[in-house]
Short mmCIF file of C-alpha atoms in Angstrom, two decimals:
data_model
loop_
_atom_site.label_atom_id
_atom_site.label_comp_id
_atom_site.label_asym_id
_atom_site.label_seq_id
_atom_site.Cartn_x
_atom_site.Cartn_y
_atom_site.Cartn_z
CA MET A 1 88.63 101.41 37.49
CA ASP A 2 87.91 97.78 36.57
CA ILE A 3 84.36 97.52 35.18
CA LYS A 4 82.88 94.14 34.24
CA GLN A 5 79.73 93.27 32.31
CA ILE A 6 77.70 90.88 34.47
CA TYR A 7 74.33 90.75 32.69
CA PRO A 8 74.63 86.94 32.21
CA LEU A 9 74.97 86.53 35.98
CA VAL A 10 71.97 88.83 36.56
CA ASN A 11 69.84 86.73 34.21
CA ASP A 12 70.99 83.45 35.74
CA ALA A 13 70.29 84.73 39.26
CA LEU A 14 66.77 85.81 38.23
CA ALA A 15 66.01 82.38 36.77
CA GLU A 16 67.23 80.67 39.94
CA THR A 17 65.20 83.03 42.11
CA LEU A 18 62.00 82.47 40.09
CA GLY A 19 62.50 78.71 40.02
CA THR A 20 62.68 78.48 36.23
CA SER A 21 66.23 77.10 36.31
CA ALA A 22 68.15 74.54 38.31
CA LEU A 23 71.00 75.82 40.45
CA LEU A 24 73.94 76.83 38.31
CA LYS A 25 77.63 77.12 39.07
CA GLU A 26 78.08 80.88 39.27
CA ASP A 27 81.28 82.81 38.62
CA LEU A 28 81.33 85.45 41.34
CA SER A 29 84.89 86.56 40.65
CA ASN A 30 83.54 89.34 38.41
CA LEU A 31 80.98 90.45 41.00
CA VAL A 32 82.74 90.69 44.35
CA ASP A 33 85.78 92.91 44.87
CA ALA A 34 88.17 91.52 47.47
CA GLY A 35 90.43 94.58 47.30
CA ASN A 36 94.04 95.12 46.32
CA ALA A 37 96.95 96.22 48.44
CA ILE A 38 98.10 98.77 45.82
CA PHE A 39 96.84 100.40 42.65
CA ASP A 40 97.22 98.27 39.54
CA ASN A 41 96.64 98.69 35.82
CA ASN A 42 92.88 98.81 36.41
CA SER A 43 93.24 102.04 38.38
CA PHE A 44 93.03 104.38 35.41
CA ASP A 45 90.11 106.13 33.74
CA LYS A 46 88.29 104.49 30.82
CA PHE A 47 88.56 107.53 28.54
CA CYS A 48 92.25 108.44 28.24
CA GLY A 49 93.56 105.40 30.08
CA LYS A 50 96.19 107.55 31.81
CA LEU A 51 94.36 109.49 34.51
CA VAL A 52 94.71 107.88 37.96
CA ASP A 53 91.42 107.15 39.70
CA LYS A 54 90.97 109.25 42.84
CA VAL A 55 89.99 107.94 46.26
CA GLY A 56 86.36 108.92 46.74
CA LYS A 57 85.78 107.58 50.25
CA VAL A 58 88.08 106.49 53.04
CA VAL A 59 86.93 103.96 55.68
CA PHE A 60 89.09 103.46 58.76
CA VAL A 61 88.85 100.13 60.56
CA ALA A 62 88.71 101.40 64.14
CA ARG A 63 86.16 99.21 65.87
CA LYS A 64 86.61 99.18 69.66
CA TYR A 65 87.15 95.77 71.28
CA SER A 66 85.88 95.36 74.83
CA GLY A 67 86.79 91.71 75.45
CA VAL A 68 84.83 89.06 77.34
CA LEU A 69 86.51 88.28 80.66
CA GLY A 70 88.42 91.43 81.61
CA ASP A 71 85.48 93.11 83.31
CA VAL A 72 84.41 89.85 84.98
CA LEU A 73 87.69 89.64 86.89
CA ARG A 74 88.41 93.33 87.41
CA ARG A 75 88.64 94.14 91.12
CA ASP A 76 89.70 97.14 93.21
CA GLY A 77 92.76 99.18 92.43
CA TRP A 78 94.90 101.51 94.49
CA GLU A 79 97.38 104.23 93.68
CA TYR A 80 99.92 103.81 96.50
CA GLY A 81 101.32 100.75 98.20
CA ALA A 82 101.91 97.40 96.55
CA VAL A 83 100.86 94.47 98.72
CA LEU A 84 97.34 93.06 98.89
CA GLN A 85 96.71 91.62 102.36
CA LYS A 86 93.74 89.31 102.79
CA ILE A 87 92.63 88.36 106.31
CA SER A 88 90.07 85.73 107.25
CA SER A 89 88.96 84.07 110.46
CA LYS A 90 87.73 80.55 111.15
CA ILE A 91 84.37 79.88 112.73
CA PRO A 92 84.74 79.36 116.51
CA VAL A 93 83.59 76.03 117.91
CA ALA A 94 80.69 75.76 120.31
CA VAL A 95 81.36 75.02 123.99
CA LYS A 96 79.24 73.99 126.93
CA ASN A 97 76.77 76.55 128.25
CA GLU A 98 77.39 76.22 131.97
CA SER A 99 74.45 78.46 132.88
CA PHE A 100 72.24 75.41 132.94
CA ASP A 101 74.66 73.06 134.69
CA LEU A 102 75.52 74.93 137.86
CA GLN A 103 77.19 72.94 140.65
CA ASP A 104 77.17 73.89 144.30
CA GLY A 105 80.54 75.29 145.33
CA ALA A 106 81.96 75.28 141.80
CA SER A 107 83.95 78.24 140.43
CA TYR A 108 83.23 79.60 136.98
CA ASP A 109 86.10 81.54 135.46
CA PRO A 110 84.98 84.32 133.10
CA ASN A 111 88.54 85.43 132.33
CA VAL A 112 89.68 82.69 129.95
CA PHE A 113 91.24 84.09 126.76
CA TYR A 114 89.88 82.68 123.51
CA LYS A 115 92.30 83.41 120.68
CA PRO A 116 90.73 83.75 117.21
CA ASP A 117 92.12 81.51 114.47
CA ILE A 118 93.23 83.98 111.80
CA THR A 119 94.52 83.27 108.29
CA VAL A 120 96.50 85.97 106.47
CA LYS A 121 97.58 85.94 102.84
CA PHE A 122 99.80 88.47 101.11
CA TYR A 123 99.76 89.08 97.37
CA ASN A 124 102.80 90.94 96.09
CA LYS A 125 103.32 89.68 92.55
CA TYR A 126 102.70 91.88 89.54
CA VAL A 127 103.22 91.54 85.81
CA THR A 128 103.99 94.33 83.39
CA PHE A 129 104.36 94.97 79.68
CA GLU A 130 104.19 97.87 77.26
CA ILE A 131 103.12 98.56 73.69
CA ASP A 132 105.05 101.10 71.63
CA ARG A 133 103.92 103.02 68.58
CA SER A 134 105.51 105.78 66.52
CA ILE A 135 103.25 108.44 64.97
CA THR A 136 104.13 110.95 62.27
CA GLU A 137 102.06 113.84 61.02
CA LYS A 138 103.69 115.81 58.24
CA GLN A 139 104.82 112.70 56.39
CA LEU A 140 101.20 111.48 56.21
CA ARG A 141 99.62 114.60 54.79
CA SER A 142 100.26 113.61 51.18
CA ALA A 143 98.06 110.53 51.61
CA PHE A 144 94.90 112.36 52.69
CA THR A 145 92.67 115.12 51.41
CA GLY A 146 92.46 117.10 54.64
CA PRO A 147 92.96 117.22 58.43
CA ALA A 148 89.73 115.32 59.10
CA GLU A 149 90.98 112.24 57.25
CA LEU A 150 94.43 112.55 58.81
CA ASN A 151 92.96 112.77 62.31
CA ALA A 152 90.73 109.77 61.61
CA PHE A 153 93.77 107.77 60.50
CA VAL A 154 95.75 108.66 63.61
CA SER A 155 92.72 107.87 65.78
CA MET A 156 92.59 104.46 64.14
CA LEU A 157 96.22 103.84 65.11
CA PHE A 158 95.54 104.79 68.73
CA ASN A 159 92.46 102.56 68.71
CA GLU A 160 94.68 99.65 67.66
CA ILE A 161 96.90 100.33 70.68
CA ASP A 162 93.85 100.26 72.95
CA LYS A 163 92.70 97.05 71.26
CA ALA A 164 96.12 95.47 71.78
CA LEU A 165 96.02 96.34 75.49
CA THR A 166 92.48 94.96 75.80
CA VAL A 167 93.38 91.72 74.03
CA ALA A 168 96.47 91.30 76.22
CA THR A 169 94.46 91.89 79.39
CA GLU A 170 91.77 89.51 78.14
CA ASP A 171 94.29 86.78 77.37
CA LEU A 172 95.93 87.15 80.77
CA ALA A 173 92.51 87.05 82.46
CA ARG A 174 91.92 83.72 80.71
CA ARG A 175 95.27 82.48 82.02
CA THR A 176 94.32 83.51 85.55
CA ILE A 177 91.25 81.28 85.33
CA ASN A 178 93.21 78.54 83.54
CA ASN A 179 95.76 78.44 86.35
CA ALA A 180 92.95 77.93 88.87
CA ILE A 181 91.42 75.21 86.66
CA ALA A 182 94.72 73.38 86.27
CA GLU A 183 95.70 73.65 89.93
CA THR A 184 92.25 72.45 91.02
CA MET A 185 92.37 69.48 88.65
CA TYR A 186 95.87 68.54 89.80
CA THR A 187 95.01 68.85 93.49
CA GLU A 188 91.84 66.79 93.24
CA TYR A 189 93.34 64.01 91.10
CA ASN A 190 96.98 64.22 92.22
CA SER A 191 97.84 64.07 88.53
CA GLY A 192 98.52 66.44 85.70
CA SER A 193 96.93 64.41 82.93
CA THR A 194 94.85 61.48 84.21
CA PHE A 195 91.37 62.75 85.02
CA THR A 196 89.15 59.85 83.99
CA GLY A 197 87.24 57.91 86.58
CA ALA A 198 85.74 59.15 89.80
CA SER A 199 84.45 62.67 90.22
CA HIS A 200 85.58 64.95 93.05
CA ASN A 201 84.07 67.83 95.00
CA ARG A 202 85.99 70.57 93.17
CA ALA A 203 86.67 68.74 89.89
CA VAL A 204 83.34 67.35 88.74
CA ASN A 205 83.53 64.75 85.98
CA LEU A 206 80.05 65.10 84.53
CA LEU A 207 80.56 62.23 82.09
CA TYR A 208 81.57 59.80 84.85
CA LEU A 209 78.61 60.83 87.01
CA TYR A 210 76.19 60.37 84.10
CA ASN A 211 77.53 57.00 82.92
CA SER A 212 77.66 55.63 86.47
CA GLY A 213 74.33 57.18 87.46
CA PRO A 214 71.33 57.80 85.18
CA ASN A 215 73.00 55.96 82.28
CA ALA A 216 74.25 53.01 84.35
CA GLY A 217 73.55 49.76 82.50
CA GLY A 218 73.19 51.54 79.18
CA THR A 219 75.75 52.17 76.48
CA PRO A 220 78.26 54.62 77.95
CA ILE A 221 78.50 57.84 76.01
CA THR A 222 81.89 59.33 75.21
CA ALA A 223 83.21 62.85 75.52
CA ALA A 224 82.94 63.18 71.74
CA ASP A 225 79.19 62.41 71.85
CA ALA A 226 78.22 64.06 75.14
CA LEU A 227 77.33 67.50 73.78
CA TYR A 228 74.94 65.92 71.25
CA ASP A 229 73.05 63.92 73.86
CA PRO A 230 70.03 65.77 75.32
CA GLU A 231 69.84 63.42 78.31
CA PHE A 232 73.44 64.10 79.25
CA ILE A 233 72.97 67.84 78.82
CA ARG A 234 69.88 67.74 81.03
CA PHE A 235 71.84 65.84 83.69
CA ALA A 236 74.78 68.27 83.42
CA SER A 237 72.40 71.19 83.87
CA TYR A 238 71.01 69.52 86.98
CA ILE A 239 74.46 68.98 88.51
CA ILE A 240 75.69 72.51 87.77
CA GLY A 241 72.52 73.99 89.25
CA LEU A 242 72.93 71.75 92.28
CA TYR A 243 76.47 73.03 92.84
CA SER A 244 75.24 76.61 92.63
CA ASP A 245 72.95 75.80 95.56
CA ARG A 246 75.70 73.98 97.43
CA LEU A 247 78.21 76.81 97.14
CA SER A 248 75.71 79.23 98.64
CA GLU A 249 75.81 77.32 101.95
CA ILE A 250 78.88 77.29 104.17
CA SER A 251 81.23 74.34 103.66
CA THR A 252 84.89 73.36 103.57
CA LEU A 253 84.52 71.06 100.55
CA PHE A 254 84.79 73.44 97.63
CA ASN A 255 88.07 75.28 98.20
CA GLY A 256 91.66 74.14 98.24
CA GLY A 257 92.41 75.32 101.79
CA ALA A 258 89.49 73.50 103.46
CA GLN A 259 88.33 76.87 104.82
CA GLU A 260 84.77 77.56 105.94
CA ARG A 261 83.44 79.41 102.93
CA PHE A 262 80.12 80.19 101.31
CA THR A 263 79.41 81.97 98.04
CA PRO A 264 76.00 83.66 97.75
CA LYS A 265 74.54 83.43 94.27
CA ASP A 266 75.14 87.10 93.63
CA LYS A 267 78.86 86.46 94.29
CA GLN A 268 79.10 83.37 92.09
CA VAL A 269 81.02 83.78 88.84
CA VAL A 270 79.99 81.19 86.23
CA ILE A 271 81.83 80.87 82.93
CA MET A 272 80.82 78.27 80.33
CA LEU A 273 82.38 77.02 77.16
CA SER A 274 80.33 78.11 74.17
CA GLU A 275 79.90 74.54 72.82
CA PHE A 276 78.25 73.48 76.05
CA ARG A 277 76.05 76.55 76.40
CA ARG A 278 74.83 76.39 72.80
CA ALA A 279 74.26 72.64 73.04
CA ALA A 280 72.04 73.23 76.07
CA ASP A 281 70.10 75.94 74.24
CA SER A 282 69.68 73.84 71.08
CA TYR A 283 69.14 70.32 72.40
CA LEU A 284 67.56 71.06 75.77
CA GLN A 285 65.93 74.45 76.16
CA SER A 286 64.37 74.59 72.68
CA GLY A 287 62.38 71.39 73.31
CA THR A 288 61.43 71.99 76.94
CA PHE A 289 58.03 73.41 77.81
CA HIS A 290 58.98 74.59 81.31
CA GLU A 291 62.51 75.70 80.42
CA GLN A 292 62.93 77.57 83.71
CA PHE A 293 63.38 74.21 85.43
CA THR A 294 66.26 73.11 83.19
CA ARG A 295 67.86 76.48 82.51
CA LEU A 296 71.56 76.73 83.29
CA PRO A 297 72.72 79.42 85.73
CA ASP A 298 73.45 82.83 84.25
CA ALA A 299 76.98 82.70 82.91
CA LYS A 300 79.59 84.37 80.79
CA THR A 301 80.37 82.41 77.65
CA VAL A 302 83.83 81.89 76.18
CA SER A 303 84.69 80.30 72.85
CA PHE A 304 87.78 78.69 74.34
CA TRP A 305 89.78 78.59 77.56
CA GLN A 306 93.28 78.91 76.15
CA GLY A 307 93.00 79.02 72.37
CA SER A 308 90.87 77.96 69.42
CA GLY A 309 93.46 75.77 67.73
CA THR A 310 93.22 75.74 63.95
CA SER A 311 89.73 74.27 63.72
CA TYR A 312 87.79 75.12 66.90
CA ALA A 313 87.65 71.42 67.79
CA LEU A 314 86.46 70.68 71.33
CA THR A 315 89.80 69.01 72.01
CA ASP A 316 91.35 72.49 71.62
CA THR A 317 88.64 74.86 72.87
CA GLY A 318 88.04 72.81 76.03
CA LYS A 319 91.75 72.38 76.77
CA VAL A 320 93.96 73.89 79.46
CA TYR A 321 97.65 73.17 78.94
CA CYS A 322 100.05 74.88 81.33
CA THR A 323 102.48 74.83 84.23
CA THR A 324 100.69 76.17 87.30
CA THR A 325 101.83 78.48 90.07
CA GLY A 326 102.36 75.29 92.07
CA SER A 327 104.85 74.11 89.40
CA HIS A 328 102.50 71.37 88.21
CA ASP A 329 102.41 70.45 84.52
CA VAL A 330 98.76 69.97 83.60
CA THR A 331 97.03 68.91 80.40
CA ALA A 332 93.26 68.92 80.90
CA THR A 333 90.64 68.61 78.16
CA GLY A 334 86.85 68.70 78.06
CA ILE A 335 86.50 71.66 80.44
CA LEU A 336 82.88 72.78 80.08
CA CYS A 337 82.28 75.20 82.95
CA VAL A 338 83.81 76.83 86.00
CA MET A 339 81.95 78.23 88.99
CA PHE A 340 83.85 80.23 91.56
CA ASP A 341 83.64 82.85 94.26
CA TYR A 342 84.04 86.47 93.25
CA ASP A 343 87.19 86.61 95.41
CA ALA A 344 88.78 83.41 94.04
CA CYS A 345 90.15 84.98 90.84
CA GLY A 346 90.74 88.58 89.99
CA ILE A 347 92.69 91.45 88.50
CA ASN A 348 93.90 93.96 91.06
CA SER A 349 95.64 97.31 91.04
CA MET A 350 95.53 97.73 87.29
CA GLU A 351 97.62 100.73 86.30
CA LYS A 352 97.85 102.07 82.78
CA TRP A 353 99.90 105.06 81.78
CA VAL A 354 101.54 106.47 78.68
CA ARG A 355 104.81 108.28 78.12
CA THR A 356 105.66 110.25 75.00
CA ASN A 357 108.95 111.20 73.41
CA PRO A 358 108.90 113.60 70.43
CA ASN A 359 111.89 113.30 68.10
CA PRO A 360 112.55 116.76 66.65
CA LYS A 361 115.25 115.60 64.23
CA ALA A 362 113.25 112.89 62.44
CA ASP A 363 109.90 114.58 63.16
CA PHE A 364 107.95 111.75 64.78
CA THR A 365 106.60 111.02 68.25
CA ASN A 366 106.99 107.76 70.16
CA TYR A 367 104.19 106.66 72.47
CA PHE A 368 104.93 104.11 75.18
CA TYR A 369 101.78 102.53 76.62
CA LYS A 370 102.61 100.77 79.88
CA GLU A 371 100.61 98.46 82.10
CA LYS A 372 101.15 96.94 85.55
CA VAL A 373 98.65 94.40 86.81
CA GLN A 374 98.20 91.88 89.60
CA TYR A 375 96.45 88.69 88.50
CA TYR A 376 95.64 86.48 91.46
CA ASN A 377 94.09 83.19 92.58
CA ASP A 378 92.96 82.54 96.14
CA PHE A 379 92.57 78.80 96.64
CA ASN A 380 90.95 79.41 100.04
CA GLU A 381 87.86 80.55 98.14
CA ASN A 382 85.35 78.28 96.40
CA PHE A 383 86.33 77.14 92.90
CA VAL A 384 84.70 74.22 91.03
CA VAL A 385 85.52 72.81 87.57
CA PHE A 386 83.00 70.85 85.50
CA PHE A 387 84.45 68.67 82.75
CA ILE A 388 83.97 65.54 80.65
CA ALA A 389 86.62 62.84 80.44
#
């Protein structure tokens, strides 16, 4: 065991705490143990110098990870069959009520057939992957003091498998939303990378609307400054809240198929980038007396859409960079929020199962964790992207 004398640090810390000394450069290398991968020459007793220190406590890192988006997109599942069929019908048009325009001698035919206008979509695409892990038992016994520790270790390994499956599902859920973002941006702008300028019904350029509206005539703010500007954040909150109201009434403007759709507020899924949500809380809500009037809609928060990059810069966290299901190459940045119908994005028919194969010769067991999932977008349902560019 490595034991250090740190009384000088204790005295310095006391002086700094009491205010009798200026701040000092402290050497914390003798205080904090960052751990070693293996025993070293400090792992012997301080009496004989030859007795190996024993492990007194074992801590297993087995924290369960639940993810952020997986449960938001999880939909129904089924055990048999493969295809998801989705049927919708258009609103019939009004016709003349002839009851109040009767003509003498006229014939009124009640036997005309009025065919409904039906739209049918079939979803029959799945993805699959598996995670494999080998587990031994007898070979591990020498490393632990009893069956309780051994079982805890094995449980930790199985927890890591569950975590890997959760992370994979979470990442693919993000990609399901990202595909809808990218396809919506491309469709509205007819471009995979040029999104500056005018705003559209389903791709809302908040920065353009602000600079050409409330900030018209002033110094235009940039995407880099937008999240530090309380006036812009207040305006963005207003627009997003307005769209929540608009989606709740029937319209053809907010989905890619120009279908008559409405999304009640209890069926609206709102996901916001963390930078935007925290900026609203810090720069807007904290200084507003009647915060209920400026509060953003209830939303899930994500730290990034696709990845964090190496520095969590907004240019990375707010970026979607992909080839869509429509074979469109899209690079979109500054994505702050998405608002969509519960049925616009989802995870269907999720199946998880495990197969085992014990190896009697080498005395280990292989576990094969398998997953089959259907990730889907329905562009006939409402989907709106809010961004700054």
